[in-house]
Short mmCIF file of C-alpha atoms and ligand atoms in Angstrom, two decimals:
data_model
loop_
_atom_site.label_atom_id
_atom_site.label_comp_id
_atom_site.label_asym_id
_atom_site.label_seq_id
_atom_site.Cartn_x
_atom_site.Cartn_y
_atom_site.Cartn_z
CA MET F 1 6.94 -283.07 223.10
CA LYS F 2 7.37 -286.52 221.60
CA THR F 3 9.96 -286.61 218.84
CA GLN F 4 10.67 -289.26 216.23
CA THR F 5 13.22 -289.85 213.53
CA VAL F 6 11.97 -289.94 209.95
CA SER F 7 13.96 -290.84 206.86
CA PHE F 8 13.14 -289.87 203.32
CA THR F 9 14.70 -288.76 200.07
CA LEU F 10 14.92 -284.98 199.84
CA ASN F 11 15.98 -283.42 196.56
CA GLY F 12 17.83 -286.59 195.60
CA GLU F 13 19.61 -287.20 198.90
CA SER F 14 18.72 -289.62 201.69
CA VAL F 15 18.05 -287.61 204.83
CA THR F 16 16.87 -288.21 208.37
CA ALA F 17 15.38 -285.75 210.82
CA THR F 18 14.44 -286.07 214.45
CA VAL F 19 11.47 -283.78 214.92
CA PRO F 20 8.30 -283.48 217.04
CA GLN F 21 5.66 -285.93 215.84
CA SER F 22 3.14 -283.10 215.49
CA TRP F 23 5.24 -281.11 213.01
CA ASN F 24 4.17 -280.81 209.43
CA LEU F 25 6.46 -281.23 206.45
CA LEU F 26 6.63 -277.48 205.78
CA ARG F 27 7.95 -276.72 209.24
CA THR F 28 10.45 -279.58 208.94
CA LEU F 29 11.72 -278.29 205.60
CA ARG F 30 12.03 -274.73 206.80
CA ASP F 31 13.12 -275.08 210.44
CA HIS F 32 15.05 -278.34 210.38
CA PHE F 33 16.54 -278.46 206.88
CA GLU F 34 16.62 -274.67 206.44
CA LEU F 35 15.08 -274.95 203.01
CA THR F 36 13.00 -271.79 202.96
CA GLY F 37 11.80 -271.95 199.34
CA ALA F 38 8.43 -273.38 200.34
CA LYS F 39 6.47 -270.62 202.07
CA GLU F 40 3.72 -270.52 204.64
CA GLY F 41 0.96 -268.29 203.31
CA CYS F 42 -2.11 -269.54 205.13
CA GLY F 43 -1.14 -272.79 206.84
CA GLU F 44 -4.46 -274.32 205.94
CA GLY F 45 -4.53 -275.52 202.36
CA GLU F 46 -5.92 -272.35 200.82
CA CYS F 47 -2.95 -270.74 199.09
CA GLY F 48 -0.45 -273.30 197.72
CA ALA F 49 2.63 -271.28 198.72
CA CYS F 50 3.88 -274.37 200.56
CA THR F 51 3.52 -276.76 197.59
CA VAL F 52 6.16 -279.48 197.27
CA VAL F 53 6.18 -282.70 195.27
CA VAL F 54 5.82 -285.98 197.18
CA ASP F 55 6.21 -289.19 195.17
CA GLY F 56 5.36 -287.26 192.02
CA ASP F 57 2.26 -285.50 193.37
CA ALA F 58 1.92 -281.84 194.33
CA VAL F 59 0.84 -281.53 197.96
CA ASN F 60 0.42 -278.74 200.49
CA SER F 61 3.33 -279.31 202.86
CA CYS F 62 1.51 -277.29 205.56
CA LEU F 63 -1.11 -280.06 205.71
CA TYR F 64 1.33 -282.95 205.34
CA PRO F 65 2.24 -284.58 208.66
CA VAL F 66 6.00 -285.08 208.65
CA MET F 67 5.48 -288.58 210.04
CA GLU F 68 3.90 -289.46 206.68
CA ALA F 69 7.12 -288.51 204.89
CA GLU F 70 8.83 -291.73 205.99
CA GLY F 71 10.21 -293.49 202.91
CA LYS F 72 8.85 -290.89 200.50
CA THR F 73 10.66 -289.03 197.72
CA ILE F 74 10.27 -285.30 198.20
CA VAL F 75 11.28 -282.53 195.85
CA THR F 76 11.26 -278.85 196.77
CA ILE F 77 12.13 -275.78 194.70
CA GLU F 78 15.73 -276.13 195.93
CA GLY F 79 15.89 -279.52 194.18
CA LEU F 80 15.20 -278.12 190.72
CA GLU F 81 18.60 -276.55 190.21
CA LYS F 82 20.70 -278.45 187.68
CA THR F 83 23.98 -280.05 188.79
CA ASP F 84 25.90 -277.27 187.01
CA GLY F 85 24.01 -274.69 189.07
CA GLY F 86 21.85 -273.62 186.15
CA LEU F 87 18.11 -273.08 186.44
CA HIS F 88 15.46 -275.67 185.62
CA PRO F 89 13.58 -274.88 182.37
CA ILE F 90 10.42 -274.07 184.36
CA GLN F 91 12.39 -271.52 186.40
CA ASP F 92 13.86 -270.04 183.20
CA ALA F 93 10.40 -269.85 181.68
CA PHE F 94 9.02 -267.96 184.71
CA LEU F 95 11.86 -265.44 184.47
CA ASN F 96 11.57 -264.99 180.71
CA ASN F 97 7.78 -264.61 180.69
CA ASN F 98 7.39 -262.31 183.70
CA GLY F 99 5.85 -265.11 185.75
CA VAL F 100 7.42 -263.66 188.89
CA GLN F 101 6.38 -260.41 190.57
CA CYS F 102 6.94 -260.32 194.34
CA GLY F 103 7.87 -264.00 194.20
CA TYR F 104 6.00 -265.23 197.26
CA CYS F 105 3.83 -267.68 195.35
CA THR F 106 6.52 -268.61 192.85
CA SER F 107 8.06 -271.69 194.41
CA GLY F 108 4.60 -273.17 194.94
CA MET F 109 3.55 -272.31 191.39
CA ILE F 110 6.70 -273.88 189.98
CA MET F 111 6.32 -277.06 192.03
CA SER F 112 2.69 -277.42 190.88
CA ALA F 113 3.90 -276.93 187.32
CA LYS F 114 6.67 -279.48 187.83
CA ALA F 115 4.20 -282.14 189.04
CA LEU F 116 2.01 -281.38 186.02
CA LEU F 117 4.76 -281.46 183.39
CA ASP F 118 6.30 -284.65 184.78
CA LYS F 119 2.96 -286.39 184.24
CA ASN F 120 1.74 -284.54 181.19
CA PRO F 121 4.51 -283.04 179.01
CA ALA F 122 2.05 -281.43 176.58
CA PRO F 123 -0.69 -279.90 178.74
CA SER F 124 -3.58 -277.82 177.35
CA GLU F 125 -4.22 -274.36 178.79
CA ASP F 126 -7.05 -275.91 180.79
CA ASP F 127 -4.69 -278.54 182.24
CA ILE F 128 -2.27 -275.78 183.23
CA ARG F 129 -4.98 -273.70 184.89
CA THR F 130 -6.27 -276.74 186.79
CA SER F 131 -2.75 -277.62 187.94
CA ILE F 132 -2.31 -274.23 189.60
CA SER F 133 -5.91 -273.87 190.79
CA GLY F 134 -4.68 -274.40 194.36
CA ASN F 135 -2.01 -271.70 194.08
CA ILE F 136 -2.94 -268.12 194.81
CA CYS F 137 -0.87 -265.27 193.42
CA ARG F 138 -1.59 -262.16 195.43
CA CYS F 139 0.13 -260.08 192.74
CA THR F 140 -2.40 -261.71 190.35
CA GLY F 141 -0.02 -262.32 187.49
CA TYR F 142 -1.93 -265.41 186.41
CA VAL F 143 -1.80 -264.85 182.67
CA GLN F 144 2.00 -264.63 182.70
CA ILE F 145 2.21 -267.64 184.99
CA VAL F 146 0.09 -269.74 182.64
CA GLU F 147 2.21 -268.51 179.71
CA SER F 148 5.37 -269.39 181.63
CA ILE F 149 4.23 -272.97 182.20
CA ASP F 150 3.10 -273.32 178.60
CA ASN F 151 6.47 -272.00 177.47
CA ALA F 152 8.29 -274.37 179.80
CA SER F 153 6.41 -277.35 178.39
CA LYS F 154 7.58 -276.36 174.91
CA MET F 155 11.20 -275.79 175.99
CA MET F 156 11.29 -279.18 177.73
CA LYS F 157 10.21 -281.12 174.61
CA MET X 1 1.22 -274.84 221.36
CA ILE X 2 -0.26 -277.63 219.29
CA ASP X 3 1.20 -280.98 220.23
CA TYR X 4 0.13 -284.56 219.72
CA GLU X 5 1.57 -288.01 219.26
CA TYR X 6 1.33 -289.44 215.77
CA LYS X 7 0.74 -293.16 215.40
CA LYS X 8 0.84 -294.97 212.10
CA PRO X 9 -0.53 -298.49 212.50
CA GLU X 10 -0.26 -300.99 209.66
CA SER X 11 -3.39 -303.02 210.25
CA LEU X 12 -6.99 -302.43 211.28
CA ASP X 13 -6.48 -304.58 214.36
CA GLU X 14 -3.73 -302.22 215.47
CA VAL X 15 -6.07 -299.28 214.83
CA PHE X 16 -8.74 -300.81 217.05
CA ALA X 17 -6.20 -301.55 219.79
CA LEU X 18 -4.95 -297.94 219.69
CA LEU X 19 -8.49 -296.56 219.72
CA LYS X 20 -9.26 -298.70 222.75
CA ASN X 21 -6.12 -297.64 224.62
CA CYS X 22 -6.26 -293.93 223.82
CA GLY X 23 -10.03 -293.53 224.18
CA SER X 24 -11.41 -290.04 223.66
CA GLN X 25 -7.95 -288.47 223.43
CA ALA X 26 -7.44 -290.06 220.02
CA LYS X 27 -8.58 -288.90 216.60
CA LEU X 28 -8.38 -290.81 213.34
CA ILE X 29 -6.62 -289.03 210.50
CA ALA X 30 -6.80 -289.97 206.82
CA GLY X 31 -5.69 -287.23 204.40
CA GLY X 32 -5.84 -284.78 207.29
CA THR X 33 -7.33 -281.93 205.27
CA ASP X 34 -10.23 -281.55 207.70
CA VAL X 35 -8.62 -282.85 210.90
CA LEU X 36 -5.50 -280.67 210.74
CA ILE X 37 -7.59 -277.55 210.11
CA ASP X 38 -9.85 -278.39 213.07
CA ILE X 39 -6.75 -278.81 215.25
CA LYS X 40 -5.30 -275.54 214.03
CA HIS X 41 -8.54 -273.74 214.87
CA ARG X 42 -8.65 -275.51 218.25
CA LYS X 43 -12.01 -277.08 217.46
CA ILE X 44 -10.48 -280.34 218.63
CA GLU X 45 -7.41 -280.96 220.75
CA PRO X 46 -6.51 -284.65 220.40
CA GLU X 47 -3.49 -286.00 222.22
CA VAL X 48 -2.98 -288.76 219.69
CA LEU X 49 -3.58 -288.86 215.96
CA ILE X 50 -4.05 -292.37 214.57
CA SER X 51 -3.18 -292.36 210.89
CA LEU X 52 -5.00 -294.63 208.47
CA ARG X 53 -2.39 -294.00 205.77
CA GLY X 54 -0.51 -297.17 206.66
CA LEU X 55 -3.55 -299.19 205.57
CA ASN X 56 -2.67 -299.48 201.91
CA ASP X 57 -5.27 -302.18 201.40
CA LEU X 58 -8.03 -299.61 201.93
CA GLN X 59 -7.12 -297.86 198.68
CA TYR X 60 -8.93 -299.36 195.68
CA ILE X 61 -11.71 -298.96 193.14
CA ARG X 62 -13.11 -302.35 192.07
CA LYS X 63 -16.08 -303.55 190.11
CA GLU X 64 -17.37 -306.98 191.10
CA ASP X 65 -21.14 -307.59 191.33
CA ASP X 66 -21.16 -304.16 192.99
CA TYR X 67 -18.69 -301.29 192.90
CA HIS X 68 -16.32 -301.25 195.88
CA ILE X 69 -14.35 -298.14 196.82
CA GLY X 70 -11.84 -298.31 199.67
CA ALA X 71 -12.19 -295.58 202.29
CA MET X 72 -8.60 -294.38 201.78
CA THR X 73 -9.08 -293.83 198.04
CA THR X 74 -8.13 -290.24 197.28
CA HIS X 75 -10.25 -287.82 195.32
CA ALA X 76 -7.45 -287.75 192.72
CA MET X 77 -7.74 -291.53 192.22
CA LEU X 78 -11.51 -291.20 191.69
CA GLU X 79 -11.05 -288.18 189.42
CA HIS X 80 -8.65 -290.09 187.14
CA SER X 81 -10.41 -293.48 187.16
CA GLU X 82 -11.85 -294.31 183.74
CA LEU X 83 -14.28 -296.76 185.35
CA VAL X 84 -15.64 -294.09 187.69
CA GLU X 85 -15.83 -291.48 184.94
CA LYS X 86 -17.75 -293.80 182.64
CA GLU X 87 -20.01 -295.69 185.01
CA LEU X 88 -20.28 -293.50 188.13
CA THR X 89 -19.96 -290.14 186.40
CA ALA X 90 -21.45 -288.02 189.18
CA LEU X 91 -18.88 -289.31 191.64
CA GLN X 92 -16.00 -288.55 189.26
CA GLN X 93 -17.37 -285.03 188.83
CA GLY X 94 -17.68 -284.58 192.60
CA ALA X 95 -14.16 -285.82 193.31
CA ALA X 96 -12.67 -283.69 190.53
CA GLN X 97 -14.12 -280.55 192.12
CA VAL X 98 -12.89 -280.98 195.69
CA GLY X 99 -10.63 -278.06 196.65
CA CYS X 100 -7.63 -278.16 194.34
CA VAL X 101 -5.01 -280.59 192.97
CA GLN X 102 -2.85 -280.54 196.13
CA LEU X 103 -5.84 -281.41 198.34
CA ARG X 104 -7.24 -284.07 196.01
CA ASN X 105 -3.85 -285.81 196.03
CA VAL X 106 -4.15 -286.55 199.76
CA ALA X 107 -7.80 -286.07 200.80
CA THR X 108 -9.85 -289.26 200.86
CA ILE X 109 -13.44 -290.16 200.13
CA GLY X 110 -13.69 -291.80 203.55
CA GLY X 111 -12.62 -288.55 205.22
CA ASN X 112 -15.06 -286.54 203.14
CA VAL X 113 -17.94 -288.80 204.15
CA CYS X 114 -16.96 -289.13 207.85
CA ASN X 115 -16.41 -285.40 208.21
CA ALA X 116 -20.10 -285.10 207.22
CA ALA X 117 -20.05 -281.47 206.12
CA PRO X 118 -23.46 -280.44 204.74
CA SER X 119 -21.50 -279.30 201.64
CA ALA X 120 -19.29 -282.38 201.06
CA ASP X 121 -18.70 -282.83 197.34
CA SER X 122 -18.88 -286.62 197.39
CA ALA X 123 -22.13 -286.69 199.37
CA ALA X 124 -24.69 -285.77 196.70
CA PRO X 125 -23.13 -288.14 194.12
CA LEU X 126 -22.98 -291.00 196.63
CA LEU X 127 -26.63 -290.43 197.60
CA ALA X 128 -27.71 -290.38 193.96
CA LEU X 129 -25.73 -293.56 193.29
CA GLY X 130 -27.42 -295.36 196.19
CA ALA X 131 -24.16 -295.95 198.07
CA ARG X 132 -23.80 -297.78 201.36
CA VAL X 133 -20.98 -297.26 203.82
CA VAL X 134 -19.25 -300.22 205.40
CA LEU X 135 -18.26 -299.68 209.03
CA GLN X 136 -15.83 -302.02 210.73
CA GLY X 137 -15.68 -302.18 214.51
CA PRO X 138 -13.38 -304.29 216.68
CA ASN X 139 -15.93 -307.11 216.68
CA ASP X 140 -18.36 -306.58 213.86
CA ARG X 141 -18.94 -305.12 210.47
CA ARG X 142 -22.13 -303.36 209.38
CA GLU X 143 -23.48 -301.60 206.34
CA VAL X 144 -25.46 -298.37 206.48
CA GLU X 145 -27.34 -296.67 203.65
CA MET X 146 -25.68 -293.37 202.79
CA ALA X 147 -29.02 -291.59 203.40
CA ASP X 148 -29.14 -292.93 206.98
CA PHE X 149 -25.45 -292.31 207.73
CA PHE X 150 -25.60 -288.52 208.14
CA THR X 151 -27.40 -287.37 211.29
CA GLY X 152 -26.46 -283.68 211.43
CA PRO X 153 -23.69 -281.22 210.53
CA SER X 154 -20.45 -283.12 211.27
CA ALA X 155 -22.48 -285.97 212.81
CA THR X 156 -22.94 -289.54 211.61
CA THR X 157 -24.11 -292.90 212.93
CA LYS X 158 -20.49 -294.10 213.04
CA LYS X 159 -19.44 -295.12 216.53
CA ASP X 160 -16.16 -293.88 217.98
CA ASP X 161 -14.58 -297.32 217.77
CA GLU X 162 -15.60 -297.89 214.15
CA VAL X 163 -13.61 -297.25 211.00
CA LEU X 164 -15.24 -296.61 207.66
CA VAL X 165 -13.54 -299.19 205.45
CA GLU X 166 -15.44 -299.14 202.21
CA LEU X 167 -18.21 -297.62 200.13
CA ILE X 168 -20.40 -299.93 198.09
CA ILE X 169 -22.38 -298.76 195.09
CA PRO X 170 -24.91 -301.27 193.71
CA GLY X 171 -23.75 -302.88 190.44
CA ASP X 172 -27.15 -302.05 188.98
CA MET X 173 -26.05 -298.40 188.76
CA GLU X 174 -24.21 -299.27 185.54
CA LYS X 175 -27.65 -299.01 183.88
CA TYR X 176 -28.06 -295.41 185.10
CA GLY X 177 -26.64 -292.18 183.76
CA SER X 178 -25.51 -289.76 186.44
CA SER X 179 -24.27 -286.22 186.84
CA TYR X 180 -23.27 -283.72 189.56
CA CYS X 181 -23.50 -279.95 189.57
CA LYS X 182 -21.44 -278.04 192.12
CA HIS X 183 -22.97 -274.60 192.07
CA SER X 184 -20.28 -272.26 193.32
CA ARG X 185 -18.71 -268.90 192.62
CA ARG X 186 -15.27 -270.12 191.65
CA LYS X 187 -14.04 -273.28 190.02
CA ALA X 188 -11.49 -274.16 192.71
CA LEU X 189 -11.02 -273.79 196.46
CA ASN X 190 -14.66 -273.07 197.03
CA LEU X 191 -17.45 -274.96 198.72
CA PRO X 192 -20.73 -275.31 196.85
CA ILE X 193 -23.63 -272.89 197.36
CA ILE X 194 -25.64 -275.99 196.66
CA GLY X 195 -24.73 -279.36 195.17
CA VAL X 196 -27.12 -281.45 193.07
CA ALA X 197 -26.51 -284.97 191.81
CA GLY X 198 -28.88 -287.15 189.85
CA ALA X 199 -28.86 -290.71 188.57
CA ILE X 200 -31.53 -291.80 186.11
CA LYS X 201 -32.61 -294.89 184.23
CA LEU X 202 -35.00 -294.57 181.27
CA ASN X 203 -37.32 -297.12 179.66
CA SER X 204 -37.29 -297.65 175.90
CA ASP X 205 -40.44 -295.50 175.55
CA ASN X 206 -38.56 -292.60 177.22
CA THR X 207 -40.43 -292.86 180.50
CA ILE X 208 -38.46 -292.73 183.73
CA SER X 209 -37.78 -296.20 185.08
CA ASP X 210 -35.94 -295.01 188.20
CA VAL X 211 -34.26 -291.88 189.51
CA LYS X 212 -32.28 -290.84 192.57
CA ILE X 213 -31.42 -287.25 193.49
CA GLY X 214 -28.88 -286.14 196.10
CA LEU X 215 -28.79 -282.56 197.40
CA THR X 216 -26.27 -280.76 199.59
CA VAL X 217 -26.36 -277.48 201.53
CA VAL X 218 -30.15 -277.40 201.55
CA ALA X 219 -30.59 -279.10 204.94
CA PRO X 220 -28.46 -279.88 208.03
CA THR X 221 -27.24 -283.01 206.25
CA PRO X 222 -26.91 -284.07 202.63
CA ILE X 223 -30.34 -285.47 201.61
CA ARG X 224 -32.21 -287.43 198.96
CA ALA X 225 -34.96 -285.45 197.20
CA LEU X 226 -37.53 -288.18 197.78
CA PRO X 227 -40.69 -286.15 196.90
CA ALA X 228 -39.17 -285.32 193.50
CA GLU X 229 -38.02 -288.91 192.94
CA GLU X 230 -41.46 -290.33 193.76
CA PHE X 231 -43.10 -287.85 191.42
CA LEU X 232 -40.76 -288.69 188.53
CA VAL X 233 -40.87 -292.49 188.43
CA GLY X 234 -43.12 -293.71 185.60
CA LYS X 235 -43.51 -290.24 184.06
CA ALA X 236 -42.36 -289.22 180.57
CA PHE X 237 -38.88 -287.69 180.48
CA THR X 238 -40.03 -284.22 179.35
CA ASP X 239 -39.16 -280.63 180.27
CA ASP X 240 -42.52 -280.07 181.98
CA VAL X 241 -42.12 -283.15 184.14
CA LEU X 242 -38.55 -282.23 185.13
CA THR X 243 -39.61 -278.67 185.97
CA GLU X 244 -42.35 -279.97 188.24
CA ALA X 245 -39.82 -282.28 189.94
CA GLY X 246 -37.57 -279.28 190.64
CA LYS X 247 -40.52 -277.43 192.20
CA ARG X 248 -41.42 -280.38 194.41
CA ALA X 249 -37.84 -280.74 195.62
CA ALA X 250 -37.78 -277.07 196.61
CA GLU X 251 -40.84 -277.47 198.87
CA PRO X 252 -40.27 -277.36 202.66
CA ASP X 253 -41.10 -281.06 203.05
CA CYS X 254 -37.87 -281.75 201.15
CA CYS X 255 -35.49 -278.78 201.50
CA MET X 256 -34.89 -276.39 204.38
CA PRO X 257 -32.11 -274.18 203.03
CA ARG X 258 -30.85 -271.53 205.41
CA ASP X 259 -29.11 -268.21 205.05
CA SER X 260 -25.35 -268.46 205.33
CA LEU X 261 -22.23 -266.52 204.45
CA ARG X 262 -22.15 -268.12 201.03
CA CYS X 263 -25.70 -267.10 200.12
CA GLU X 264 -29.27 -266.68 201.34
CA GLY X 265 -31.80 -269.47 201.67
CA TRP X 266 -34.24 -268.21 199.04
CA TYR X 267 -31.50 -268.40 196.41
CA ARG X 268 -30.64 -271.97 197.33
CA GLU X 269 -34.31 -272.87 196.98
CA GLU X 270 -34.44 -271.20 193.58
CA MET X 271 -31.33 -273.09 192.47
CA VAL X 272 -32.84 -276.43 193.52
CA ARG X 273 -35.66 -275.67 191.08
CA VAL X 274 -33.28 -274.70 188.30
CA LEU X 275 -30.58 -277.30 188.74
CA ILE X 276 -32.61 -280.48 189.22
CA PRO X 277 -33.96 -280.45 185.64
CA ARG X 278 -30.53 -279.47 184.32
CA VAL X 279 -28.67 -282.20 186.19
CA LEU X 280 -31.20 -284.88 185.23
CA LYS X 281 -30.84 -283.98 181.56
CA GLN X 282 -27.07 -284.21 181.87
CA ALA X 283 -27.46 -287.53 183.69
CA ALA X 284 -29.64 -288.88 180.88
CA GLY X 285 -27.01 -287.66 178.42
CA ASN X 286 -24.49 -289.86 180.23
CA LEU X 287 -26.62 -293.01 179.79
C1 FAD S 301 -8.57 -275.52 201.52
C2 FAD S 301 -9.59 -276.61 201.61
C3 FAD S 301 -10.53 -276.74 200.62
C4 FAD S 301 -11.49 -277.75 200.66
N1 FAD S 301 -12.40 -277.85 199.65
C5 FAD S 301 -13.32 -278.82 199.69
C6 FAD S 301 -14.29 -278.94 198.63
O1 FAD S 301 -14.27 -278.22 197.66
N2 FAD S 301 -15.22 -279.92 198.74
C7 FAD S 301 -15.26 -280.78 199.80
O2 FAD S 301 -16.12 -281.65 199.83
N3 FAD S 301 -14.36 -280.69 200.80
C8 FAD S 301 -13.40 -279.74 200.78
N4 FAD S 301 -12.50 -279.63 201.80
C9 FAD S 301 -12.62 -280.52 202.94
C10 FAD S 301 -11.74 -281.78 202.90
O3 FAD S 301 -10.64 -281.63 202.03
C11 FAD S 301 -12.53 -283.02 202.47
O4 FAD S 301 -13.63 -283.19 203.32
C12 FAD S 301 -11.67 -284.28 202.45
O5 FAD S 301 -12.26 -285.26 201.63
C13 FAD S 301 -11.42 -284.86 203.82
O6 FAD S 301 -10.71 -286.08 203.66
P1 FAD S 301 -9.39 -286.37 204.50
O7 FAD S 301 -8.92 -287.72 204.06
O8 FAD S 301 -8.42 -285.26 204.39
O9 FAD S 301 -10.02 -286.44 205.96
P2 FAD S 301 -9.39 -286.20 207.40
O10 FAD S 301 -9.21 -284.75 207.63
O11 FAD S 301 -8.24 -287.09 207.62
O12 FAD S 301 -10.61 -286.76 208.28
C14 FAD S 301 -11.88 -286.12 208.30
C15 FAD S 301 -12.74 -286.74 209.41
O13 FAD S 301 -13.08 -288.08 209.11
C16 FAD S 301 -12.53 -288.99 210.06
N5 FAD S 301 -12.08 -290.11 209.26
C17 FAD S 301 -11.33 -290.04 208.13
N6 FAD S 301 -11.24 -291.24 207.54
C18 FAD S 301 -11.95 -292.11 208.32
C19 FAD S 301 -12.25 -293.50 208.22
N7 FAD S 301 -11.81 -294.25 207.20
N8 FAD S 301 -13.00 -294.07 209.19
C20 FAD S 301 -13.47 -293.30 210.23
N9 FAD S 301 -13.24 -291.98 210.36
C21 FAD S 301 -12.49 -291.38 209.41
C22 FAD S 301 -11.48 -288.22 210.81
O14 FAD S 301 -11.32 -288.68 212.12
C23 FAD S 301 -12.05 -286.82 210.76
O15 FAD S 301 -13.04 -286.66 211.74
C24 FAD S 301 -11.50 -278.65 201.76
C25 FAD S 301 -10.53 -278.54 202.75
C26 FAD S 301 -9.57 -277.54 202.69
C27 FAD S 301 -8.53 -277.45 203.75
S1 FES S 302 0.59 -272.42 203.45
FE1 FES S 302 -0.01 -274.37 202.77
S2 FES S 302 -1.62 -273.93 201.45
FE2 FES S 302 -1.18 -271.96 202.29
S1 FES S 303 4.23 -263.06 192.45
FE1 FES S 303 3.51 -262.06 194.23
S2 FES S 303 2.18 -263.54 195.02
FE2 FES S 303 2.55 -264.28 193.06
#
């Protein structure tokens, strides 16, 4: 198995990893960096549980070849924590608005919301629904999730 | 165990050299949203993936005499382009409905076209907008009409050593209004039951000067609805005329929809009849 070293910025820190060339970013995050916030639901772009933010855009890390991460800036749910250990406003909003049930989809939902709010601080409900249209919540708490993101956008003003 | 080498060349010449060296063991990868799924399902087992993502100069949307769209342009770039929304509306609508945000951020128009799915969301818009694909080989460059590019499900006239570098849409299309309808059950993460795109140009007396209609999932490849187009040109832009065009497009000399998991053939045929008039009215509204 041919390995290669890739370097990128992960949650604010410069990192390198020597991994098989055929690995995807999700596997690298989970198995190499032991960041298990991003989840594998389907492994084929259908569920969004693996969503992370690459250079400002939400992507499915299960379909992102790790070799494409070279030089990129990547943020995962673990990178949202504030320096004082407190939660990010989007995380707070999910907790306060019952946006979390079993929690499996939550990190993906929050990363999709983060990519949205970084680009569009005052999204409409339609914008919010579009932003999470690639994220499936098997517990189906969509209304609370949309409310959580709306609430986060207001708290972050 | 899935295993392959991953190459990321920085120029087309390097791509051609790699393709030559690796031969049939190699597979090109753009956004990877089709290729990686095919690998996962063992439909293909390449030993080398050759990434086109190092070719930053294949990512652009430009209007010169014609419209030029680089093959590596993502659906998200098309979705958010004001130029595309205003002047190539059907294509913006197609791009904006591919999969979901995460996919549109990486999936490319070149990949969508080369993958040649009968349901590809950029195909009907590109057909209606009269697009040509530009194929670059190690020694030559050629242009192929979109309508001639698709030869079957997942099959195109592209040769193994060619790279799709660009799509060209005639500059004349700025005089047309266009629209795309993706008829599907859900708004996201769903392929169309059928897709209909239309581009139309009207004369000052409200007769139809020219019209192009692209259809998907009604034949083994995306197609132009030529019988309907021929019928429409020169006619008055009225409900009766549009209804007749829908009927003609649904005839077997144009469409051959089949039964599939997503729906049965008779329903697709019915929807061709219903959606062609609707899409052409929306297209005219975008003039
Ligand atoms: C969950 C999910 C949902 C989806 N939903 C939709 C949808 O709603 N509508 C839709 O149309 N599609 C959909 N797709 C399919 C896919 O996302 C699109 O077809 C996409 O545009 C493919 O582009 P890509 O850049 O990812 O292509 P890749 O997967 O990288 O490549 C696709 C094919 O084209 C070849 N190729 C790519 N670029 C070039 C080039 N420049 N020159 C020569 N060959 C090339 C590759 O070798 C490969 O055979 C979906 C896919 C997934 C996984
Ligand atoms: S695990 Fe990546 S989209 Fe489901
Ligand atoms: S909270 Fe259970 S999957 Fe969304």
